XYZ file of C-alpha atoms in Angstrom:
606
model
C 20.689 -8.183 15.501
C 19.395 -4.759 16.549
C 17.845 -4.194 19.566
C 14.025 -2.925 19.796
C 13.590 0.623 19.356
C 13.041 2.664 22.312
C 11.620 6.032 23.022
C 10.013 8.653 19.972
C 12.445 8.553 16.488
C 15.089 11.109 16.136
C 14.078 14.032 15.192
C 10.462 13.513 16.011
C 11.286 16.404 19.039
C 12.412 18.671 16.713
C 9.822 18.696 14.412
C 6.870 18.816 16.839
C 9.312 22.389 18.057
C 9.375 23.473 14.344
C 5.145 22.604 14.153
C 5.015 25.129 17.312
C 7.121 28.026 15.669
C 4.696 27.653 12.513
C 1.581 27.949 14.665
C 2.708 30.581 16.832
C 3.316 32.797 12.919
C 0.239 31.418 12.086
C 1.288 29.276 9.170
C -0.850 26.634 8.477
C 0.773 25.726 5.736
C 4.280 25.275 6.829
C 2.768 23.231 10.126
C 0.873 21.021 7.265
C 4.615 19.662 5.802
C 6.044 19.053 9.534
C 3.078 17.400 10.061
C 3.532 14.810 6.924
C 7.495 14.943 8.014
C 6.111 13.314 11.200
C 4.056 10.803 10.208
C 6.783 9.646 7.892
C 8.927 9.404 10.938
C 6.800 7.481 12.643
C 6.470 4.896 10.332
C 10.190 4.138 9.601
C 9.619 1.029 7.250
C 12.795 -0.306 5.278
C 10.905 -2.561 2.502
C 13.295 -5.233 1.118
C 11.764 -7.795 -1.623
C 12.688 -11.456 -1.350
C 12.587 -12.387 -5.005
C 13.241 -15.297 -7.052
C 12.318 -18.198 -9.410
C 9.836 -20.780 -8.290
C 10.755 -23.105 -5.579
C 14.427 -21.531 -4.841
C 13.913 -21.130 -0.990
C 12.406 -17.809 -0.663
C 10.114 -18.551 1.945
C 12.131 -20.712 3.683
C 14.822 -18.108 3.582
C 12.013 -15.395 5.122
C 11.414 -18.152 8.303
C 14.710 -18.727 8.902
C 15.591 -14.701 9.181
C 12.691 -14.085 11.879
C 13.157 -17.470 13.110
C 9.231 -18.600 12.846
C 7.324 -20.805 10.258
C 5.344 -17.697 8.942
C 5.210 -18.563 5.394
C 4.104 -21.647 3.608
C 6.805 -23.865 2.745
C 6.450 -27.669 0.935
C 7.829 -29.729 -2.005
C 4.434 -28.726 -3.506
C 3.653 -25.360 -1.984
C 3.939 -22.378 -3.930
C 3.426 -18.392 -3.216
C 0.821 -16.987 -4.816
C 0.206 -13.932 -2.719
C 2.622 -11.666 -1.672
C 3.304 -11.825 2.436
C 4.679 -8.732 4.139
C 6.267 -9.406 7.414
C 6.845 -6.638 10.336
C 7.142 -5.928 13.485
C 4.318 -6.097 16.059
C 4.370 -6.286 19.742
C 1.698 -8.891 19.411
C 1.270 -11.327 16.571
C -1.173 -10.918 14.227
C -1.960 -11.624 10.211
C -4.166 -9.775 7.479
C -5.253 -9.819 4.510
C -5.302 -6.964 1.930
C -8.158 -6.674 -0.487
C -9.132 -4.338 -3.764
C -12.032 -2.119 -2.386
C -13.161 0.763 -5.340
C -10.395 2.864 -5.962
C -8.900 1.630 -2.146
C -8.154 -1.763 -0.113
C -9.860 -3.510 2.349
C -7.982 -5.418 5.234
C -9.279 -8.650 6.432
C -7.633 -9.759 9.668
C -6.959 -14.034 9.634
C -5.459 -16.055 12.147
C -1.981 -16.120 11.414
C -1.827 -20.310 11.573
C -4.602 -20.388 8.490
C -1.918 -17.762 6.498
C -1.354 -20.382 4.493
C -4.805 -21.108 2.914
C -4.541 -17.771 1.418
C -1.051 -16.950 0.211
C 0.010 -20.259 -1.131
C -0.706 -21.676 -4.470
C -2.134 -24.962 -2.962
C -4.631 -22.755 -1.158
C -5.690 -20.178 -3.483
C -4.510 -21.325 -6.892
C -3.619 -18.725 -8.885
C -4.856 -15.632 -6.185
C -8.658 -16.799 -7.576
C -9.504 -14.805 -4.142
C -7.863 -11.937 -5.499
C -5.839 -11.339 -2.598
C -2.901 -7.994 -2.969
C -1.068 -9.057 -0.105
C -0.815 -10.789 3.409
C 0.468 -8.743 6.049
C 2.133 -10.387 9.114
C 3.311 -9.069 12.381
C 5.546 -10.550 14.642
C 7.806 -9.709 17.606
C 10.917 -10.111 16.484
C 14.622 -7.916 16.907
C 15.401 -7.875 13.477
C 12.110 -6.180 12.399
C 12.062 -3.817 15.550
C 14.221 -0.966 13.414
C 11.468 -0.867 10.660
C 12.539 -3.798 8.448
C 9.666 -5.287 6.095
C 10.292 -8.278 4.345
C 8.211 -8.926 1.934
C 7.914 -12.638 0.495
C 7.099 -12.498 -3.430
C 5.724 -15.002 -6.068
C 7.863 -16.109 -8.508
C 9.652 -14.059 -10.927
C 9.958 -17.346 -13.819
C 8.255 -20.043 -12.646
C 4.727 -19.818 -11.897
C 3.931 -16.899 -14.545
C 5.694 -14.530 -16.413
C 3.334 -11.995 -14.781
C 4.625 -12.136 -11.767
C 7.616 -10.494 -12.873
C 6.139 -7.767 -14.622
C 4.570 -7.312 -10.989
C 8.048 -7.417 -9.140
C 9.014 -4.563 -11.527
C 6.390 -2.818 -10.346
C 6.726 -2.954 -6.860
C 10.545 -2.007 -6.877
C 10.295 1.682 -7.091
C 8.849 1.340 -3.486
C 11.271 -0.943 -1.888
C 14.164 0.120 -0.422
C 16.126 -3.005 -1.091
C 15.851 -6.381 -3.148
C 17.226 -9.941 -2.393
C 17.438 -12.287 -5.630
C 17.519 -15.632 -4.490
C 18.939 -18.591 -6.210
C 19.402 -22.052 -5.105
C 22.732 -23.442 -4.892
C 21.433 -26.258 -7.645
C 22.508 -24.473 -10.576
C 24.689 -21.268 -11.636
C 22.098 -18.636 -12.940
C 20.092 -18.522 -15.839
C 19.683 -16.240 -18.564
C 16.109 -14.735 -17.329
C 17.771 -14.272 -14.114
C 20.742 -11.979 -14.863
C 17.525 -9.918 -17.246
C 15.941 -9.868 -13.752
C 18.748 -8.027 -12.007
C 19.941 -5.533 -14.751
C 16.217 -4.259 -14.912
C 16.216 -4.220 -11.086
C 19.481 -2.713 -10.872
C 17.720 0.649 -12.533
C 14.984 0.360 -10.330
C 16.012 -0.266 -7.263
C 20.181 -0.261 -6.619
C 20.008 -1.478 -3.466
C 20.698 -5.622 -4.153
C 22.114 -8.357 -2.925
C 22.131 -11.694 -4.480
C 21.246 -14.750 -1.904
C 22.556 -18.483 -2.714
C 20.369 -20.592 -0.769
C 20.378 -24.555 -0.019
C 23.931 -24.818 0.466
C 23.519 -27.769 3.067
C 22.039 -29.648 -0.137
C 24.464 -29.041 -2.997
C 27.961 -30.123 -2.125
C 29.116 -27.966 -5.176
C 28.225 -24.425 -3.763
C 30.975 -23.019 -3.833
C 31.808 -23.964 -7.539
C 28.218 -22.436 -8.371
C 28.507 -19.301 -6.439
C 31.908 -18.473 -8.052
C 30.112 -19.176 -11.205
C 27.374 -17.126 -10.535
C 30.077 -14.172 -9.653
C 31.525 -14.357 -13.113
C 27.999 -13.818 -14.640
C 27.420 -10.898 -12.274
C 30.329 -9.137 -13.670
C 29.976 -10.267 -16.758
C 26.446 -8.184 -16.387
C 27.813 -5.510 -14.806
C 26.094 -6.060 -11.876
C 27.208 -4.429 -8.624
C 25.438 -6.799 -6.270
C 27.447 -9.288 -3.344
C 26.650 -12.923 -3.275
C 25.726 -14.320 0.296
C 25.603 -17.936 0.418
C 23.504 -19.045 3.038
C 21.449 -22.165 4.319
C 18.049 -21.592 5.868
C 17.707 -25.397 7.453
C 21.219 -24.603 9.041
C 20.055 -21.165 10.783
C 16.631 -22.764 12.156
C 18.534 -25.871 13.418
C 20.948 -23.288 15.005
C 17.993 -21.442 16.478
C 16.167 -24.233 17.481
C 19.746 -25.744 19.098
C 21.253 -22.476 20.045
C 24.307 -23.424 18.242
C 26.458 -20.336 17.926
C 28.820 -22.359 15.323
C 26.300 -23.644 13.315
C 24.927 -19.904 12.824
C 27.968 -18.869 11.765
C 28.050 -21.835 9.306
C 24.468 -20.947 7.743
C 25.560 -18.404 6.220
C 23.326 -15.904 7.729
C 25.229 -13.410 10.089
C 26.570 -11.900 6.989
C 22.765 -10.972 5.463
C 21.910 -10.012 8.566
C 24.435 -7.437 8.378
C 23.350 -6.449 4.837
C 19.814 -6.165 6.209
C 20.855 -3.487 9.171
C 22.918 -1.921 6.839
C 19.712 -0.960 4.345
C 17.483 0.065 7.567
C 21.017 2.373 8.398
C 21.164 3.862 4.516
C 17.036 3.869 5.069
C 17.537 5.906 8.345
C 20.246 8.264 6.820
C 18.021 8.919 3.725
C 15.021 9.799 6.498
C 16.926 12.164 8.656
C 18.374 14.166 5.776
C 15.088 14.487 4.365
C 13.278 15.457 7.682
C 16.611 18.084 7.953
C 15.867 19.560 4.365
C 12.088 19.680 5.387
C 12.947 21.571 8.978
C 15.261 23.988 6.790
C 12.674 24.582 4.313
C 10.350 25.718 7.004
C 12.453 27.862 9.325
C 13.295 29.813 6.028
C 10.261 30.713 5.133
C 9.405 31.600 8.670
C 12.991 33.268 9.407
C 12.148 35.558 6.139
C 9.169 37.807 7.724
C 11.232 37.786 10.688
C 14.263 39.333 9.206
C 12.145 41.589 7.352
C 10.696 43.212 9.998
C 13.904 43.011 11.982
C 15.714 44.936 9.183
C 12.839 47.825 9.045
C 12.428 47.929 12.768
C 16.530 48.664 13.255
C 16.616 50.720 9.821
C 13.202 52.443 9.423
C 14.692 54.646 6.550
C 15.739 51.226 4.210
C 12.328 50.358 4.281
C 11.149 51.105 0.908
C 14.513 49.337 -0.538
C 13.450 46.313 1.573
C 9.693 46.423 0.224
C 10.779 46.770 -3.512
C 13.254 43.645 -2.672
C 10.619 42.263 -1.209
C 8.111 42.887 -4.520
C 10.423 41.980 -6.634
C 10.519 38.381 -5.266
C 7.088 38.481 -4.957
C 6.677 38.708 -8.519
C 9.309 35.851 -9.116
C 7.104 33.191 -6.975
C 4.165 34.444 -8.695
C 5.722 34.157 -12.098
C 6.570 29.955 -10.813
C 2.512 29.853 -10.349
C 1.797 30.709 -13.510
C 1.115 28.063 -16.263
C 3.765 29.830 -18.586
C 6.649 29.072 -16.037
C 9.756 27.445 -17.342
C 9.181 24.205 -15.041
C 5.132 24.505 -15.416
C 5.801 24.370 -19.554
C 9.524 21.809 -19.111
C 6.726 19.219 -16.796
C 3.684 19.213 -19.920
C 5.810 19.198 -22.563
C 8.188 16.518 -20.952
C 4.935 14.424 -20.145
C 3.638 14.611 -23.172
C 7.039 13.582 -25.286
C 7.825 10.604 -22.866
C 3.809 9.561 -23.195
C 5.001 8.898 -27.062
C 8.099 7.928 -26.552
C 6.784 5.206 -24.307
C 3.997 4.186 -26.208
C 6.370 3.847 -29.334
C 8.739 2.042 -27.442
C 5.998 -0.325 -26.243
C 4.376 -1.041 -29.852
C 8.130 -1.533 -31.413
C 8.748 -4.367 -28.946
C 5.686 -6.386 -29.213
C 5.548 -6.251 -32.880
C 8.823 -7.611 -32.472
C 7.433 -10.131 -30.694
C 4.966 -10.642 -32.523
C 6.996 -10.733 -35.822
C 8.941 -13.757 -34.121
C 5.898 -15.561 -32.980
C 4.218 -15.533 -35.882
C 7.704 -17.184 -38.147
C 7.926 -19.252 -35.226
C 4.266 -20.690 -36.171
C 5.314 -20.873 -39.527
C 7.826 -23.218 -39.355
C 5.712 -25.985 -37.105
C 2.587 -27.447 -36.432
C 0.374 -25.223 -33.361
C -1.041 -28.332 -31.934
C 2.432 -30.013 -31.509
C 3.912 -27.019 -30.392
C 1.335 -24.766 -28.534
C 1.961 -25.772 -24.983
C 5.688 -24.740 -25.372
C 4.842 -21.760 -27.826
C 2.622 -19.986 -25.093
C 5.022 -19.988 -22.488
C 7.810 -19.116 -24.615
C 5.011 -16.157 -26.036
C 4.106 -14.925 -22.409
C 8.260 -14.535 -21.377
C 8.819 -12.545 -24.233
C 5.706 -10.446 -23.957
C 6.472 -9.950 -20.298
C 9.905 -9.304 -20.953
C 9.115 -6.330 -23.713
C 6.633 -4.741 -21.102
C 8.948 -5.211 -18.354
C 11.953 -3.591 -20.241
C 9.699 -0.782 -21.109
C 8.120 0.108 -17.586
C 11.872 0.048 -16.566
C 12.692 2.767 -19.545
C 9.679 4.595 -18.232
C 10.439 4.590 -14.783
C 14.027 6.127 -16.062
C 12.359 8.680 -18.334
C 9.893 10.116 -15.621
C 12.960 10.555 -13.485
C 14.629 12.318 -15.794
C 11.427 14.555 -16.228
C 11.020 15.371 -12.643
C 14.700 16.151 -12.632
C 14.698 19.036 -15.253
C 11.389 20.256 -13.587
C 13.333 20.491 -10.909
C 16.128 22.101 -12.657
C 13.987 24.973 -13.998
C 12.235 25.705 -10.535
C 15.524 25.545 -8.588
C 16.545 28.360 -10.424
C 13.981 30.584 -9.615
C 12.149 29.133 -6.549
C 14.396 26.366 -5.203
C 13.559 23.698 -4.058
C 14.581 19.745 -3.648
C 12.701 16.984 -6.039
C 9.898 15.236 -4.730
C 9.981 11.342 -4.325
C 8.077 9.736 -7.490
C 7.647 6.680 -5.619
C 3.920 5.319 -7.460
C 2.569 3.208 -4.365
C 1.007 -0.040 -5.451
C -0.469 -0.471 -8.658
C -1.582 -3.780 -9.819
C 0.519 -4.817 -13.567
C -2.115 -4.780 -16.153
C -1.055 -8.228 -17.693
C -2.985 -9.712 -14.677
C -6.470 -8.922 -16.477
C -5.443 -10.213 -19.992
C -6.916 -13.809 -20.330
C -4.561 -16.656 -21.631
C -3.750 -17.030 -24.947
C -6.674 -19.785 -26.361
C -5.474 -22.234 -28.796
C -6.443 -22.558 -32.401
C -9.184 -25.256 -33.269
C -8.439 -28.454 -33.655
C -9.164 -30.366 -36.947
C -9.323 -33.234 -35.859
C -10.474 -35.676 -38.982
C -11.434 -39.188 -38.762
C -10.676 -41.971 -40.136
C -13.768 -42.090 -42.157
C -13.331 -38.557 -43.520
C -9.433 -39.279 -44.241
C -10.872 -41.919 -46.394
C -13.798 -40.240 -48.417
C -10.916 -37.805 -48.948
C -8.928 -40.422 -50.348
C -11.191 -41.890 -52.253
C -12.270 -38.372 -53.971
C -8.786 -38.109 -55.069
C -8.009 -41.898 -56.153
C -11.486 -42.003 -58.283
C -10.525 -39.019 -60.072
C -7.234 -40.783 -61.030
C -8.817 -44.346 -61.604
C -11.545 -42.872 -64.701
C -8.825 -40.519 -65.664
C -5.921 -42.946 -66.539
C -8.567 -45.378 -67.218
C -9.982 -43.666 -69.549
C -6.428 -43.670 -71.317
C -6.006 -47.059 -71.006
C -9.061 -48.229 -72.589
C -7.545 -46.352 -75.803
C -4.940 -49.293 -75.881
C -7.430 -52.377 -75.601
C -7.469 -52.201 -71.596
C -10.521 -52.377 -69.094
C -11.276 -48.776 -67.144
C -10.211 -50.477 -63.566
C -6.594 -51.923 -64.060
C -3.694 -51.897 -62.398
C -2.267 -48.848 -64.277
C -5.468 -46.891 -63.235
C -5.859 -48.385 -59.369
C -2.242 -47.749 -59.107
C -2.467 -43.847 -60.511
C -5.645 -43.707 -57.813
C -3.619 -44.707 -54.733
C -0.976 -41.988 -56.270
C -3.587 -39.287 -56.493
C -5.662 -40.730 -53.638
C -2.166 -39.682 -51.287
C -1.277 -36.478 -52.760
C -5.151 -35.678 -52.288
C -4.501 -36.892 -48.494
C -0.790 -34.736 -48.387
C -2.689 -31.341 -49.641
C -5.862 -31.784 -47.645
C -2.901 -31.833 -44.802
C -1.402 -29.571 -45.486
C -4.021 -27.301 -45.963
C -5.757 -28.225 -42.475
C -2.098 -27.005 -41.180
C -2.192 -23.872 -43.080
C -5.500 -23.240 -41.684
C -4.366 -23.554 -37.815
C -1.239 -21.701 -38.713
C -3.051 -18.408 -39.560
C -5.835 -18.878 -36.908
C -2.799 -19.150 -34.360
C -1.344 -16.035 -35.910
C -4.396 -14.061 -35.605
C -4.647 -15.306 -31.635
C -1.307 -14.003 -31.543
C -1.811 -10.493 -33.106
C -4.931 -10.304 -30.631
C -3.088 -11.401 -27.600
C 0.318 -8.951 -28.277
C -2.893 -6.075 -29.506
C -4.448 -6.792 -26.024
C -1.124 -6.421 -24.122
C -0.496 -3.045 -25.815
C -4.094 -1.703 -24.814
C -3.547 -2.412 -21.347
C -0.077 -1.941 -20.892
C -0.260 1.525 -22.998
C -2.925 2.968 -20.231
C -1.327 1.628 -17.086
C 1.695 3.852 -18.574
C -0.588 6.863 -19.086
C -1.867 6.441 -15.426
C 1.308 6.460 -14.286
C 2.838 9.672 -15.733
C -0.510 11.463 -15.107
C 0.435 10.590 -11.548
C 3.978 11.915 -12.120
C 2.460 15.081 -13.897
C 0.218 15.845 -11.148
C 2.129 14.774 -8.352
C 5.543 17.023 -9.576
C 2.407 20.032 -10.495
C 1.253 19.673 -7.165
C 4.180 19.648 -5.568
C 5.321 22.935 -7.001
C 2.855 24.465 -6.821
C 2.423 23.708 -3.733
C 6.162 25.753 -2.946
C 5.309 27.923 -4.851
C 2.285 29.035 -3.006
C 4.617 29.184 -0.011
C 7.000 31.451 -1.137
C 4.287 33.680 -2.248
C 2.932 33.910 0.700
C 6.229 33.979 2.676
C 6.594 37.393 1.074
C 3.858 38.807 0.983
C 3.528 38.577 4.771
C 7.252 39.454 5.151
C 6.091 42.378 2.907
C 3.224 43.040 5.216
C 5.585 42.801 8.594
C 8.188 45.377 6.983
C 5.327 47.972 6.626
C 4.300 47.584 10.163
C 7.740 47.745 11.530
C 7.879 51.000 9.795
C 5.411 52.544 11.125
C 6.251 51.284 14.834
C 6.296 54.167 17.692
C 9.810 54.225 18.743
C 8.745 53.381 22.069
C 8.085 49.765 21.579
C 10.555 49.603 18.634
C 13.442 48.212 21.210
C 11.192 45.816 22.256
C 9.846 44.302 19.075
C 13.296 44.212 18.512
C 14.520 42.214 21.143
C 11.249 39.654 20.788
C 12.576 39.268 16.986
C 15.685 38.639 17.745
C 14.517 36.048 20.140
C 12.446 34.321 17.587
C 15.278 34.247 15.526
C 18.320 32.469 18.013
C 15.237 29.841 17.958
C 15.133 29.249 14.166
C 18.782 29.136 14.458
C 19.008 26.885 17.260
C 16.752 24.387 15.558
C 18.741 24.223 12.294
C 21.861 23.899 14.480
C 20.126 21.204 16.207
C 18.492 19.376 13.200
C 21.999 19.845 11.318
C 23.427 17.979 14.260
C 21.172 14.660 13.259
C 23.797 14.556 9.923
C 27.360 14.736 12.020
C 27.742 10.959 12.311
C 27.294 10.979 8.447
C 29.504 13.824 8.659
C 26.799 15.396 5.707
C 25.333 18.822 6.023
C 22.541 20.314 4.189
């Protein structure tokens, strides 16, 4: 396990050095991105989702890695609430609440957790709870680790997988876990493709292998249906009883039996790729800063030694100037790639989103029309929420792929004139929009009696008795005989078989019409949770720019400004503002040198 972390982050020394050097050239603006570089450093969290079906040990699997009983585990316990666990020097337990367009969080005592997270507690989240956060002092989280204990992906509701979906883009690593009970099913291997595009970071976790003598037959099982997906992802079998008997015992054998030293190992090794991701964007952001502030400096440094190349620097200099103000301008190549991309993948999506439920809703309603809704309603409305989740999962995974793409060519077209790295998309949380769409209601019952099944009857059968009596009289016979009761009971049935038949007709097209509402509810809300989103994306990537942009600009113009000074510096002093540039200079330098240095173990450089 790793060790607690002592003393500031790397790197955190060098950027509160590069915050100094923009300060002392009075840039404001420079010092504002070191200062968001450092508060990312100082919150070094490596979020890795613990997901799975319902009941498969995912909690259990969470307690045995920290080695505490922090989430809610029982025969008949479920998750309901998501439960984030980190480090804290002191142990201590919150929950998160909506509040207007923020959250609110309500500190607990960390032993009544479970009346809020669990299912037995607060069925179905009625509370409304986002999340429980938990901190504990424990190694394993001390490097920034956050594990974060999920509802179920296919037991409980569909919805919660939609959710998982849409909390991968912020996790920087997923566990799937599967119990040892069975090799995996077919919503499970649809689980991990779509998280494979979201999140490639995954590992696969076989749990309870202390109770299923057959592991090992299952696990190679389930490795054949990870290739067969195409799914880059190692299985771990493990057993979480076996690692808190070994912890409890200190049995160094045993831990080596659960299973667990080799996920531990998978877990350092995301908070290392975490780490290396974090100091080569802190070196980009140092890099981006020093050459902004090394350009002024070099300007003036060039018209101080060579007064007489002074206009040729200023005209260099105006000419770039009119390049960054060309990138601010809504007619830019990356300002017009960014609306027109946004507004193509808004259609695209929306298409994509109405083609799939009308699929589903084309199935559903031939399903109806082959059975009876009452018999089959209880079965038809699960089988109608996976598919509906399923559709709107599979399309907020094409979206998140699309947007990406977007941001990419934006990126593209500014690089070539501005330059300048793509900013991370991730969309924070955002509650999945199938949460607010009520359950589907069944069709009405009707329900006849026994009293009107036989007026019905008996409309029917005395239509038949005068008819074929009637006819019989003809040939000498009374009106009621057995010719004409028996022609009755005949009619009397088929009156009963149509007025059946009917009644079923009736609850078939009511059911279809709940359907077409429920998949033309789905679309409503799902379609503007996807505009939200890319209007994030589309001001977040406009932003962004613009927000380098406005650097650059301003880079030159004062590097503009500095050049025209220089020039008309009395020789006197000229030596001197020489030597000070100079000096400011070997400190850029030495700064990059030193903030390239963080990449040598990688052996990477910028």
């Amino acid at each position: 396990m790793s060790a607690p972390a002592e003393g500031p982050p790397p790197g955190l020394e060098l950027v509160d050095r590069g915050v100094r050097c923009t300060r002392d050239c009075d840039r404001a603006d420079l010092a504002e991105r070191l200062e968001h570089t450092r508060r990312r450093l100082l919150d070094p969290s490596v979020r890795v989702l613990v997901v799975g079906e319902f009941k498969q040990g995912k909690s259990q699997l969470v307690n045995a890695l920290v080695g505490v009983p922090i989430c809610p585990v029982d025969d008949d316990v479920a998750t309901a609430v998501p439960t984030e666990v980190r480090y804290a020097e002191q142990p201590w337990a919150a929950l998160v609440h909506p509040a207007g367009e923020g959250t609110e969080r309500v500190e607990v005592p960390i032993e009544k957790l479970a009346d809020h997270v669990s299912e037995q507690g607060n069925p179905g989240n009625r509370r409304g709870v986002l999340r429980a956060e938990v901190g504990i002092p424990r190694q394993l989280l001390a490097g920034g680790l956050v594990l974060v204990d999920t509802t179920g992906v296919g037991g409980l509701s569909p919805v919660h997988t939609a959710a998982t979906l849409a909390a991968l883009p912020t996790a920087d690593a997923l566990l799937l876990v599967s119990d040892a009970s069975q090799e995996y099913s077919e919503p499970e291997i649809d689980f991990l493709r779509q998280a494979m595009k979201l999140c490639p970071n995954v590992a696969c976790v076989l749990t309870k292998t202390d109770l299923y003598p057959q592991w090992r037959r299952i696990a190679e099982l389930d490795r054949v249906h990870l290739a067969g997906a195409k799914v880059a992802a190692d299985l771990l079998p493990v057993s979480s009883s076996l690692r808190l008997h070994a912890i409890r015992s200190d049995d160094k054998e045993l831990h080596e039996e659960s299973g667990f030293p080799c996920l531990v190992g998978y877990l350092l090794g995301a908070v290392a790729s975490a780490d290396r991701l974090s100091r080569r964007s802190l070196v980009h952001d140092i890099f981006t800063v020093t050459d902004h502030l090394a350009l002024s400096l070099r300007a003036e440094l060039a018209a101080q030694e060579n007064p007489q190349d002074t206009p040729a620097v200023i005209a260099e200099l105006e000419a770039a100037k009119a390049r960054a103000e060309r990138l601010q301008q809504r007619s830019a190549r990356w300002s017009q790639t960014l609306n027109d991309g946004v507004a193509d993948l808004n259609a695209d999506i929306e298409f994509d989103l109405r083609d799939r439920l009308r699929q589903v809703s084309r199935e559903a309603e031939a399903a109806l029309e082959q059975a009876d809704p009452a018999k089959i309603w209880e079965q038809f409305t699960e089988s109608l929420s996976q598919q509906i989740a399923a559709a709107v999962s599979e399309n907020f995974v094409w979206a998140n792929q699309r947007a990406q793409w977007v941001a990419q060519q934006v990126a593209d077209h500014f690089a070539e004139d501005g330059g300048d790295a793509i900013p991370d998309l991730r969309m924070g949380e955002v509650a999945t929009s199938l949460e607010s769409i009520p359950e589907l209601e069944p069709p009405t019952t009707d329900n006849s009696g026994l009293s009107s099944r036989i007026l019905t009857g008996m409309r029917g059968s005395y239509g038949g008795v005068i008819m074929f009596g009637m006819l019989t009289t003809l040939a000498g016979m009374v009106l009621i005989n057995p010719i004409s009761i028996g022609a009755g009971l005949l009619l009397g049935g088929k009156t009963l078989h149509e007025d059946k038949k009917m009644r079923r007709r009736r609850q078939q097209a009511e059911a279809q019409a709940l359907v077409r509402r429920q998949v033309d509810d789905v679309a409503f809300q799902v379609g503007k949770e996807c505009r939200d989103r890319l209007r994030q994306v589309q001001r977040l990537l406009r932003d962004h720019f613009n927000e380098v942009a406005t650097e650059l600009q301003r880079s030159l113009t004062e590097s503009m400004q500095a050049a025209q000074q220089a020039a008309n510096t009395e020789t006197s002093g000229r030596a001197q503002r020489i030597r000070e540039l100079r000096g400011q200079l070997s400190q850029l330098e030495a700064l990059r040198a030193e903030a390239r240095a963080l990449l040598t173990p990688q052996g990477t450089a910028p």
